[in-house]
Coordinates of C-alpha atoms and ligand atoms in Angstrom, one line a residue:
M1 CA 97.3 99.5 88.0
S2 CA 98.4 99.5 91.6
R3 CA 97.8 96.4 93.2
H4 CA 100.0 96.3 96.4
S5 CA 99.3 98.7 99.3
S6 CA 102.2 99.8 101.4
D7 CA 101.3 97.0 103.9
S8 CA 102.1 94.4 101.3
L9 CA 105.4 95.9 100.3
D10 CA 107.4 94.7 103.3
P11 CA 109.1 97.7 104.6
G12 CA 111.4 95.7 106.8
S13 CA 112.4 92.4 107.9
G14 CA 109.8 89.8 109.3
L15 CA 111.0 90.3 112.8
H16 CA 110.5 94.3 112.4
Q17 CA 106.9 93.6 111.1
R18 CA 106.1 91.3 114.1
R19 CA 107.4 93.9 116.5
V20 CA 105.3 96.6 114.8
R21 CA 102.4 94.2 114.9
R22 CA 102.9 93.6 118.7
M23 CA 103.3 97.4 119.3
L24 CA 99.8 98.1 117.4
Q25 CA 98.3 95.4 119.5
V26 CA 99.6 96.8 122.8
S27 CA 98.5 100.4 121.8
S28 CA 95.0 99.3 120.6
L29 CA 94.6 97.3 123.9
M30 CA 95.6 100.2 126.0
T31 CA 93.4 102.7 124.2
L32 CA 90.5 100.4 124.5
L33 CA 90.8 99.9 128.3
M34 CA 91.3 103.4 128.9
S35 CA 88.6 104.7 126.7
L36 CA 86.1 101.9 128.0
G37 CA 87.1 102.7 131.6
W38 CA 86.8 106.5 131.2
G39 CA 83.6 106.0 128.9
L40 CA 81.9 104.2 131.7
F41 CA 82.8 106.6 134.5
F42 CA 81.6 109.6 132.6
A43 CA 78.4 107.9 131.6
W44 CA 77.7 107.4 135.2
R45 CA 78.3 111.4 135.7
G46 CA 76.2 112.1 132.6
D47 CA 78.9 113.7 130.6
W48 CA 77.8 112.6 127.4
P49 CA 80.0 114.6 125.0
I50 CA 82.9 113.0 126.9
V51 CA 81.4 109.7 126.5
A52 CA 81.0 110.2 122.7
S53 CA 84.6 110.9 122.4
D54 CA 85.5 107.9 124.5
A55 CA 83.2 105.7 122.3
F56 CA 84.8 106.9 119.2
L57 CA 88.3 106.1 120.6
C58 CA 86.8 102.4 121.6
L59 CA 85.6 101.9 117.9
L60 CA 89.0 103.3 116.7
A61 CA 91.0 100.9 118.8
I62 CA 88.9 97.9 118.0
H63 CA 89.2 98.7 114.2
G64 CA 93.0 99.5 114.6
G65 CA 93.5 96.2 116.5
R66 CA 91.7 94.2 113.8
L67 CA 93.8 95.7 111.0
A68 CA 96.9 95.0 112.8
Q69 CA 95.6 91.4 113.3
Q70 CA 95.2 91.0 109.6
G71 CA 98.6 92.3 109.0
Q72 CA 97.6 95.7 107.6
L73 CA 100.0 97.4 109.8
Q74 CA 100.5 100.7 107.9
R75 CA 96.7 101.1 107.8
A76 CA 96.4 100.2 111.4
A77 CA 98.8 102.8 112.4
R78 CA 97.4 105.6 110.1
T79 CA 93.7 104.9 111.5
L80 CA 94.8 104.8 115.2
L81 CA 97.5 107.8 115.5
P82 CA 95.3 110.7 113.9
G83 CA 92.2 109.6 116.1
L84 CA 94.3 109.4 119.3
L85 CA 96.0 112.6 118.6
L86 CA 92.5 114.4 118.2
V87 CA 91.1 113.0 121.5
V88 CA 94.2 113.6 123.5
L89 CA 94.3 117.3 122.4
G90 CA 90.5 117.7 122.8
H91 CA 90.9 116.3 126.3
A92 CA 94.1 118.2 127.1
L93 CA 92.8 121.6 126.1
C94 CA 89.1 121.4 126.9
L95 CA 88.7 118.9 130.1
D96 CA 92.1 118.9 131.6
L97 CA 93.2 122.4 132.5
P98 CA 96.1 122.7 134.8
T99 CA 95.2 124.2 138.3
A100 CA 97.2 124.6 141.6
A101 CA 95.8 121.3 142.9
A102 CA 96.5 119.2 140.0
P103 CA 98.8 119.4 136.8
R104 CA 97.7 118.7 133.4
T105 CA 98.4 115.0 132.5
T106 CA 96.3 113.9 129.5
H107 CA 99.3 115.1 127.2
L108 CA 101.6 112.6 128.6
Y109 CA 100.1 110.3 126.1
L110 CA 101.9 112.2 123.4
L111 CA 105.1 110.5 124.5
P112 CA 104.2 106.9 123.8
M113 CA 102.6 108.1 120.6
A114 CA 106.1 109.6 119.6
I115 CA 107.8 106.4 120.2
F116 CA 105.0 104.5 118.5
S117 CA 105.5 106.5 115.3
I118 CA 109.2 106.2 115.5
V119 CA 108.9 102.5 115.1
V120 CA 106.0 102.0 113.0
F121 CA 107.2 104.6 110.3
R122 CA 110.9 103.7 110.6
H123 CA 111.2 102.7 107.1
D124 CA 108.7 105.1 105.7
D125 CA 108.6 108.6 104.1
P126 CA 110.9 111.2 106.4
R127 CA 107.9 113.4 106.7
L128 CA 106.1 110.6 108.6
R129 CA 109.3 109.1 110.2
Q130 CA 110.7 112.3 111.6
G131 CA 107.8 114.8 111.2
L132 CA 105.4 112.9 113.4
P133 CA 107.6 112.3 116.5
L134 CA 108.6 116.0 116.2
L135 CA 105.0 117.0 116.1
F136 CA 104.0 114.8 119.2
L137 CA 107.0 116.1 121.1
T138 CA 106.3 119.7 120.3
L139 CA 102.8 119.4 121.3
F140 CA 103.9 117.7 124.6
V141 CA 106.3 120.6 125.3
L142 CA 103.8 123.4 124.7
L143 CA 101.0 121.6 126.8
S144 CA 103.6 121.1 129.7
A145 CA 104.9 124.5 129.5
T146 CA 101.7 126.4 129.3
Q147 CA 98.5 126.8 131.2
F148 CA 96.7 127.2 127.8
G149 CA 93.2 125.7 127.6
L150 CA 89.7 126.4 126.4
S151 CA 87.3 127.0 129.3
S152 CA 83.9 125.3 129.0
A153 CA 81.2 123.8 130.9
Y154 CA 83.0 120.5 130.6
V155 CA 86.2 121.5 132.3
L156 CA 86.8 118.6 134.9
P157 CA 86.8 119.7 138.6
D158 CA 89.9 119.2 140.7
S159 CA 88.1 116.6 142.8
L160 CA 88.1 114.3 139.7
R161 CA 91.4 115.6 138.2
V162 CA 93.7 114.8 141.2
P163 CA 92.9 111.0 141.2
G164 CA 92.7 111.1 137.5
S165 CA 96.2 112.7 137.0
W166 CA 97.5 109.6 139.1
I167 CA 95.7 107.1 136.8
T168 CA 96.6 108.9 133.5
S169 CA 100.4 109.6 134.6
I170 CA 100.7 105.7 135.5
T171 CA 99.0 104.4 132.5
A172 CA 100.8 106.8 130.1
I173 CA 104.2 106.1 131.6
G174 CA 103.5 102.3 131.7
T175 CA 102.6 102.5 127.8
L176 CA 105.7 104.4 127.2
L177 CA 107.9 101.8 129.1
I178 CA 106.3 98.9 127.1
L179 CA 106.9 100.8 123.8
L180 CA 110.6 101.6 124.7
H181 CA 111.2 98.0 125.4
L182 CA 109.9 97.0 121.9
L183 CA 111.8 99.8 120.4
Q184 CA 115.0 98.7 122.0
S185 CA 114.6 95.1 121.0
D186 CA 113.6 96.0 117.6
L187 CA 116.9 98.2 117.1
S188 CA 119.1 95.5 118.8
E189 CA 117.8 92.7 116.6
T190 CA 118.2 94.7 113.4
S191 CA 121.8 95.4 114.4
T192 CA 122.6 91.7 115.0
Q193 CA 121.1 90.9 111.7
E194 CA 123.0 93.5 110.0
V195 CA 126.3 92.1 111.4
E196 CA 125.2 88.4 110.5
L197 CA 124.5 89.7 106.9
R198 CA 127.6 91.5 106.6
D199 CA 129.5 88.3 107.8
G200 CA 127.7 86.0 105.3
I201 CA 128.8 88.3 102.4
T202 CA 132.4 88.3 103.7
L203 CA 132.2 84.4 104.0
G204 CA 130.8 83.9 100.7
Q205 CA 127.6 82.2 101.9
F206 CA 125.2 83.6 99.1
E207 CA 124.5 81.4 96.2
L208 CA 122.2 81.4 93.3
F209 CA 119.2 79.2 92.7
Y210 CA 117.7 79.0 89.2
Q211 CA 114.1 78.9 88.4
P212 CA 113.3 77.6 85.0
Q213 CA 111.7 79.4 82.1
H214 CA 109.8 77.8 79.5
D215 CA 108.3 78.9 76.0
G216 CA 104.8 77.8 74.9
K217 CA 106.0 74.5 73.8
G218 CA 107.5 73.6 77.0
R219 CA 111.2 74.2 76.0
L220 CA 113.6 75.4 78.4
I221 CA 114.6 79.0 77.5
G222 CA 116.7 79.9 80.6
A223 CA 116.3 80.7 84.2
E224 CA 115.9 83.5 86.9
A225 CA 118.6 83.5 89.3
L226 CA 117.3 83.9 92.8
V227 CA 119.7 84.5 95.6
R228 CA 119.7 82.2 98.8
W229 CA 121.6 82.6 102.1
R230 CA 123.4 79.4 103.1
H231 CA 123.2 80.2 106.8
P232 CA 125.4 78.3 109.0
E233 CA 122.6 77.8 111.5
R234 CA 119.3 78.4 109.7
G235 CA 120.1 76.6 106.5
W236 CA 118.7 78.1 103.4
V237 CA 117.3 81.5 103.9
A238 CA 114.9 83.0 101.4
P239 CA 115.6 86.7 99.9
G240 CA 112.4 87.8 101.5
E241 CA 114.2 87.7 104.9
F242 CA 117.4 89.5 104.0
I243 CA 116.8 91.6 100.8
P244 CA 114.9 94.4 102.6
L245 CA 117.5 94.5 105.3
A246 CA 120.3 94.5 102.6
E247 CA 118.6 97.4 100.7
R248 CA 118.3 99.5 103.8
T249 CA 121.8 99.1 105.0
G250 CA 123.5 99.4 101.4
L251 CA 124.7 95.7 101.7
I252 CA 122.7 95.2 98.7
L253 CA 125.5 96.6 96.7
P254 CA 128.3 94.1 97.6
L255 CA 125.4 91.3 97.5
G256 CA 124.3 92.3 94.2
Q257 CA 127.9 92.3 92.9
I258 CA 128.2 88.8 94.1
V259 CA 124.9 87.8 92.4
L260 CA 126.0 89.4 89.1
E261 CA 129.4 87.8 89.2
Q262 CA 127.9 84.2 89.8
A263 CA 125.5 84.9 87.1
C264 CA 128.1 85.8 84.6
H265 CA 130.3 83.1 85.5
Q266 CA 127.5 80.6 85.0
L267 CA 126.5 81.9 81.8
V268 CA 130.1 81.4 80.6
Q269 CA 130.0 77.8 81.8
W270 CA 126.7 77.2 79.9
S271 CA 128.1 78.8 76.7
R272 CA 130.6 75.9 76.4
D273 CA 127.8 73.4 76.2
P274 CA 125.8 73.6 72.9
G275 CA 122.8 72.1 74.7
K276 CA 122.9 75.0 77.1
A277 CA 124.6 77.9 75.3
G278 CA 121.1 79.4 74.2
W279 CA 119.8 79.7 77.8
S280 CA 119.3 83.2 79.1
L281 CA 119.8 84.2 82.9
A282 CA 117.7 86.8 84.4
V283 CA 119.4 88.8 87.5
N284 CA 117.2 91.0 89.8
V285 CA 118.7 94.5 90.3
S286 CA 117.7 96.8 93.1
A287 CA 117.0 100.4 92.9
L288 CA 120.2 101.2 94.9
Q289 CA 122.3 99.2 92.6
M290 CA 120.9 101.0 89.7
Q291 CA 121.4 104.5 91.1
Q292 CA 125.1 103.9 91.8
A293 CA 127.2 106.2 89.3
G294 CA 129.5 103.1 88.6
F295 CA 126.8 100.6 87.8
V296 CA 127.0 100.6 84.0
A297 CA 130.7 100.2 84.1
S298 CA 130.7 97.5 86.8
V299 CA 128.2 95.4 84.7
L300 CA 130.2 96.1 81.6
G301 CA 133.3 95.1 83.1
L302 CA 131.9 91.9 84.5
V303 CA 130.3 91.0 81.1
E304 CA 133.6 91.7 79.3
Y305 CA 135.9 90.0 82.0
H306 CA 133.7 86.8 81.8
G307 CA 133.1 86.9 78.1
V308 CA 129.3 86.7 78.5
A309 CA 127.8 86.3 75.0
P310 CA 125.3 89.4 74.3
G311 CA 121.7 88.9 74.9
R312 CA 122.1 86.1 77.5
L313 CA 122.3 88.2 80.5
K314 CA 118.9 89.9 81.4
L315 CA 118.5 92.4 84.2
E316 CA 115.1 92.7 85.9
L317 CA 113.8 96.0 87.2
T318 CA 110.8 96.7 88.9
E319 CA 108.6 99.7 88.4
G320 CA 109.7 101.2 91.5
V321 CA 113.3 101.5 90.1
L322 CA 112.0 103.5 87.4
L323 CA 110.2 106.0 89.5
Q324 CA 113.3 107.3 90.8
E325 CA 115.3 109.6 88.5
F326 CA 113.7 108.0 85.3
D327 CA 116.1 109.9 82.8
Q328 CA 119.2 108.7 84.5
V329 CA 117.8 105.2 84.7
S330 CA 116.7 105.3 81.2
A331 CA 120.3 106.6 80.1
K332 CA 122.0 103.5 81.9
M333 CA 119.5 101.2 80.5
H334 CA 120.4 102.4 76.9
Q335 CA 124.0 102.1 77.6
L336 CA 123.7 98.5 78.7
R337 CA 121.3 97.6 76.1
S338 CA 123.8 98.8 73.4
A339 CA 126.2 96.3 74.8
G340 CA 123.9 93.6 74.4
I341 CA 122.3 93.2 77.9
A342 CA 118.5 92.7 78.1
F343 CA 116.1 94.2 80.4
A344 CA 112.8 92.7 81.9
L345 CA 110.3 94.8 83.8
D346 CA 109.5 92.6 87.0
D347 CA 106.1 92.5 88.7
F348 CA 104.4 94.4 86.0
G349 CA 101.0 95.8 87.1
T350 CA 101.8 96.0 90.7
G351 CA 103.4 99.6 90.6
Y352 CA 102.4 102.8 89.0
S353 CA 103.2 102.0 85.5
S354 CA 103.0 104.5 82.7
L355 CA 103.0 103.7 79.1
Q356 CA 105.8 106.1 78.7
Y357 CA 108.0 103.5 80.4
L358 CA 107.2 100.9 78.1
R359 CA 107.6 103.3 75.1
R360 CA 110.7 105.0 76.2
L361 CA 112.8 102.2 77.8
P362 CA 114.8 99.6 76.0
L363 CA 113.0 96.7 77.5
E364 CA 113.1 93.3 76.0
Q365 CA 110.4 91.5 78.2
I366 CA 107.7 92.4 80.8
K367 CA 106.8 89.9 83.6
I368 CA 103.1 89.6 84.5
D369 CA 103.1 89.7 88.3
Q370 CA 102.3 86.6 90.1
S371 CA 99.3 88.1 91.8
F372 CA 97.4 88.5 88.6
V373 CA 98.3 84.8 87.6
A374 CA 97.0 83.5 90.9
D375 CA 93.6 85.0 90.6
L376 CA 93.2 83.9 87.1
G377 CA 89.9 82.0 86.6
R378 CA 88.8 83.4 89.9
Q379 CA 88.3 87.0 89.0
D380 CA 87.4 88.2 85.7
C381 CA 89.2 91.4 85.8
D382 CA 92.6 89.6 86.2
S383 CA 91.9 87.6 82.9
A384 CA 91.1 91.1 81.4
I385 CA 94.4 92.7 82.8
V386 CA 96.5 89.8 81.7
G387 CA 94.9 90.0 78.2
T388 CA 95.6 93.6 78.0
V389 CA 99.2 93.2 79.1
L390 CA 99.6 90.5 76.4
V391 CA 98.1 92.7 73.5
L392 CA 100.3 95.7 75.0
G393 CA 103.4 93.7 74.8
R394 CA 102.7 92.5 71.4
S395 CA 101.9 95.9 70.0
L396 CA 105.2 97.1 71.5
G397 CA 107.2 94.4 70.2
L398 CA 107.9 93.2 73.8
Q399 CA 108.0 89.5 75.0
V400 CA 105.6 88.8 77.9
I401 CA 106.5 86.1 80.5
A402 CA 103.9 85.1 83.2
E403 CA 105.4 84.3 86.6
G404 CA 103.9 82.4 89.5
V405 CA 102.3 79.7 87.3
E406 CA 101.4 77.1 89.5
N407 CA 99.1 74.5 87.8
A408 CA 97.7 73.6 84.5
E409 CA 94.6 75.6 84.8
Q410 CA 96.6 78.7 85.1
W411 CA 98.8 77.6 82.2
Q412 CA 95.8 76.9 80.0
L413 CA 94.2 80.1 80.7
L414 CA 97.4 82.1 80.2
S415 CA 97.9 80.2 76.8
G416 CA 94.6 80.7 75.7
L417 CA 95.2 84.6 76.3
G418 CA 98.2 84.3 74.0
C419 CA 100.9 84.0 76.8
R420 CA 104.0 82.1 75.4
L421 CA 106.6 82.3 78.3
F422 CA 106.0 80.9 81.5
Q423 CA 107.9 80.5 85.0
G424 CA 106.4 79.1 88.3
Y425 CA 106.1 76.2 90.5
W426 CA 104.2 74.1 88.1
F427 CA 107.3 73.5 86.3
S428 CA 109.8 73.9 89.1
A429 CA 110.6 75.8 92.1
P430 CA 114.0 77.7 92.1
L431 CA 116.7 74.9 92.2
E432 CA 120.3 74.6 93.1
L433 CA 122.8 74.7 90.2
A434 CA 123.2 70.9 90.1
A435 CA 119.4 70.2 90.6
F436 CA 118.7 72.8 87.9
E437 CA 121.1 71.2 85.4
A438 CA 119.6 67.7 86.2
Y439 CA 116.1 69.0 85.6
A440 CA 117.1 70.3 82.3
E441 CA 118.8 66.9 81.3
A442 CA 115.6 65.0 82.3
G443 CA 113.5 67.4 80.3
R444 CA 110.5 66.4 82.0
L445 CA 107.3 68.6 81.6
P446 CA 104.6 68.7 84.5
S447 CA 102.7 65.5 84.7
D448 CA 99.4 67.2 83.8
W449 CA 100.9 69.0 80.8
A450 CA 98.3 68.8 78.3
Q451 CA 98.4 70.5 74.8
P452 CA 100.9 73.1 73.7
A453 CA 99.5 76.5 73.4
P454 CA 96.8 76.9 71.0
E455 CA 98.4 78.7 68.4
A456 CA 101.4 76.3 68.5
H457 CA 100.2 73.3 66.4
E458 CA 103.1 71.0 67.4
Q459 CA 102.5 67.5 68.9
Q460 CA 102.1 67.2 72.7
Q461 CA 105.6 66.8 73.8
P462 CA 106.4 64.2 76.5
A463 CA 109.7 65.9 77.2
F464 CA 111.0 69.5 76.7
A465 CA 113.4 70.1 73.9
Q466 CA 116.2 72.5 75.0
V467 CA 117.0 75.6 73.1
S468 CA 120.4 75.0 71.4
A469 CA 123.0 77.5 70.9
G470 CA 122.7 80.6 68.4
Ligands
LIG1 P1 110.8 88.1 92.4 O1 111.9 88.7 91.5 O2 109.4 88.6 91.9 O3 110.9 86.6 92.2 C1 110.0 85.6 92.1 C2 109.6 85.0 93.4 O4 108.5 84.2 93.2 C3 110.7 84.1 94.0 O5 110.8 84.1 95.3 C4 110.3 82.7 93.4 O6 110.7 81.6 94.3 C5 108.8 82.7 93.6 N1 108.0 81.9 93.0 C6 108.3 81.4 91.7 N2 107.4 80.7 91.1 C7 106.4 80.6 92.1 C8 105.1 80.1 91.9 O7 104.6 79.4 91.1 N3 104.1 80.5 93.0 C9 104.6 81.3 94.1 N4 103.8 81.6 95.1 N5 105.9 81.9 94.1 C10 106.7 81.6 93.0 P2 112.1 84.2 96.0 O8 113.1 83.5 95.5 O9 111.8 84.1 97.6 O10 112.5 85.7 95.8 C11 111.7 86.8 96.4 C12 112.2 88.1 95.9 O11 113.5 88.4 96.3 C13 112.3 88.2 94.3 O12 110.9 88.3 93.8 C14 113.2 89.4 94.1 O13 112.5 90.7 94.2 C15 114.0 89.3 95.4 N6 115.4 88.8 95.1 C16 115.7 87.4 94.8 N7 117.1 87.2 94.5 C17 117.5 88.5 94.3 C18 118.8 89.2 94.0 O14 119.7 88.6 93.6 N8 118.9 90.6 94.1 C19 117.8 91.4 94.3 N9 117.9 92.8 94.4 N10 116.6 90.9 94.6 C20 116.4 89.5 94.7
LIG2 CA1 112.3 89.0 89.5
LIG3 CA1 108.6 89.0 89.9

């Protein structure tokens, strides 16, 4: 059921992504120009096997550049690097054999390739992040320090290799300098952002926004708490801009604690008002938080300190959290569940879900990912997936909520499939606390709200009734 490629799972901040994209574009362009130039030259000489390898590189550079343009950065890098490695090694071992007149130079391209892989795979699997640069640098050393090569009819003569070594050295070192500049900018921007984020946490610049959640009759049943950064210069900053950095730097731990504290505090405020006491509040929890040995004690401590009523606080976990140390995560969830804390499985359908999770974990709710909701009515298979998730939820006794509901058509399709819980812009975007409470008070449903869900035979409601306490 995996829907997101690693490209769409943001591995870093937006700035890092933009820099990787620029790096890919520079690398694709350099590869294209070099292979085109040498390809034409060797075509003129009639060295057709060499022309074929240059043509292959040209196509690879065009394809890689196009993928980078479309934002498929990981795919672009994974396409470009193996092809480049193959051609560089082929040329270095079969065409560019060192002689007294001219040293081998083709392997100099391995240096920019090492820098390229450091930046592009910085947030990736250690095998790629550390293994690739190590591989490129080892090959570079071997090719620099040895005369090794395969003699063939295509070994280039010194008359060609002497001027060629100048061209290759200049372009390889030029590319290396450009990539080093991009690497340095990337590192310094990330550390500036990290300092800012740390200061923001210390200065209390993070606040919760509340996105309403409704049942099938339009009643407000609670909210999802979504953190926002009140940045002194940039205004409200959305979590997509800082959560990935907070996760990489570990700052998600103090930030997650602030979010939980604000959520508990708010639930207690609401519990004092009979009109609001029945609302639940869902809080997003990151994998790193869940991995902390003291996580359970810290949540239980907060709940107890604030006096949060059981069942009102809900923790949202993504499938990725469950993939790591399933048994430990499951044990922690059971401990928290027995203290009355509910769990929702977020972005359901985008990860590698196993039915085991649903059966073995103390979940209360699954959240159908917004990507399935967005394509409802446009792609038949998405209706089938949503329908299947609803049946699955029902048979396992789990609530199913659809998120990202943006219009009446989606709501109607979801209702028709049996969905009874909704969240999305059609009802409201995430709101500041005062605006959320005003929204609840006004009790206005979307203007094109039509009939309640087919199974609910109540009258059409002009305004949503609030769930009362108890
Ligand atoms: P999420 O948990 O999947 O949250 C839903 C996101 O979808 C929110 O984005 C929300 O504003 C947006 N959204 C809601 N309704 C609609 C709709 O109808 N259409 C569309 N296109 N989008 C809709 P937001 O607030 O920018 O949050 C993004 C992500 O940041 C969240 O995704 C969550 O993964 C993370 N996040 C937010 N707050 C926290 C937090 O306190 N802790 C942690 N660890 N992560 C958080
Ligand atoms: Ca969520
Ligand atoms: Ca979600």
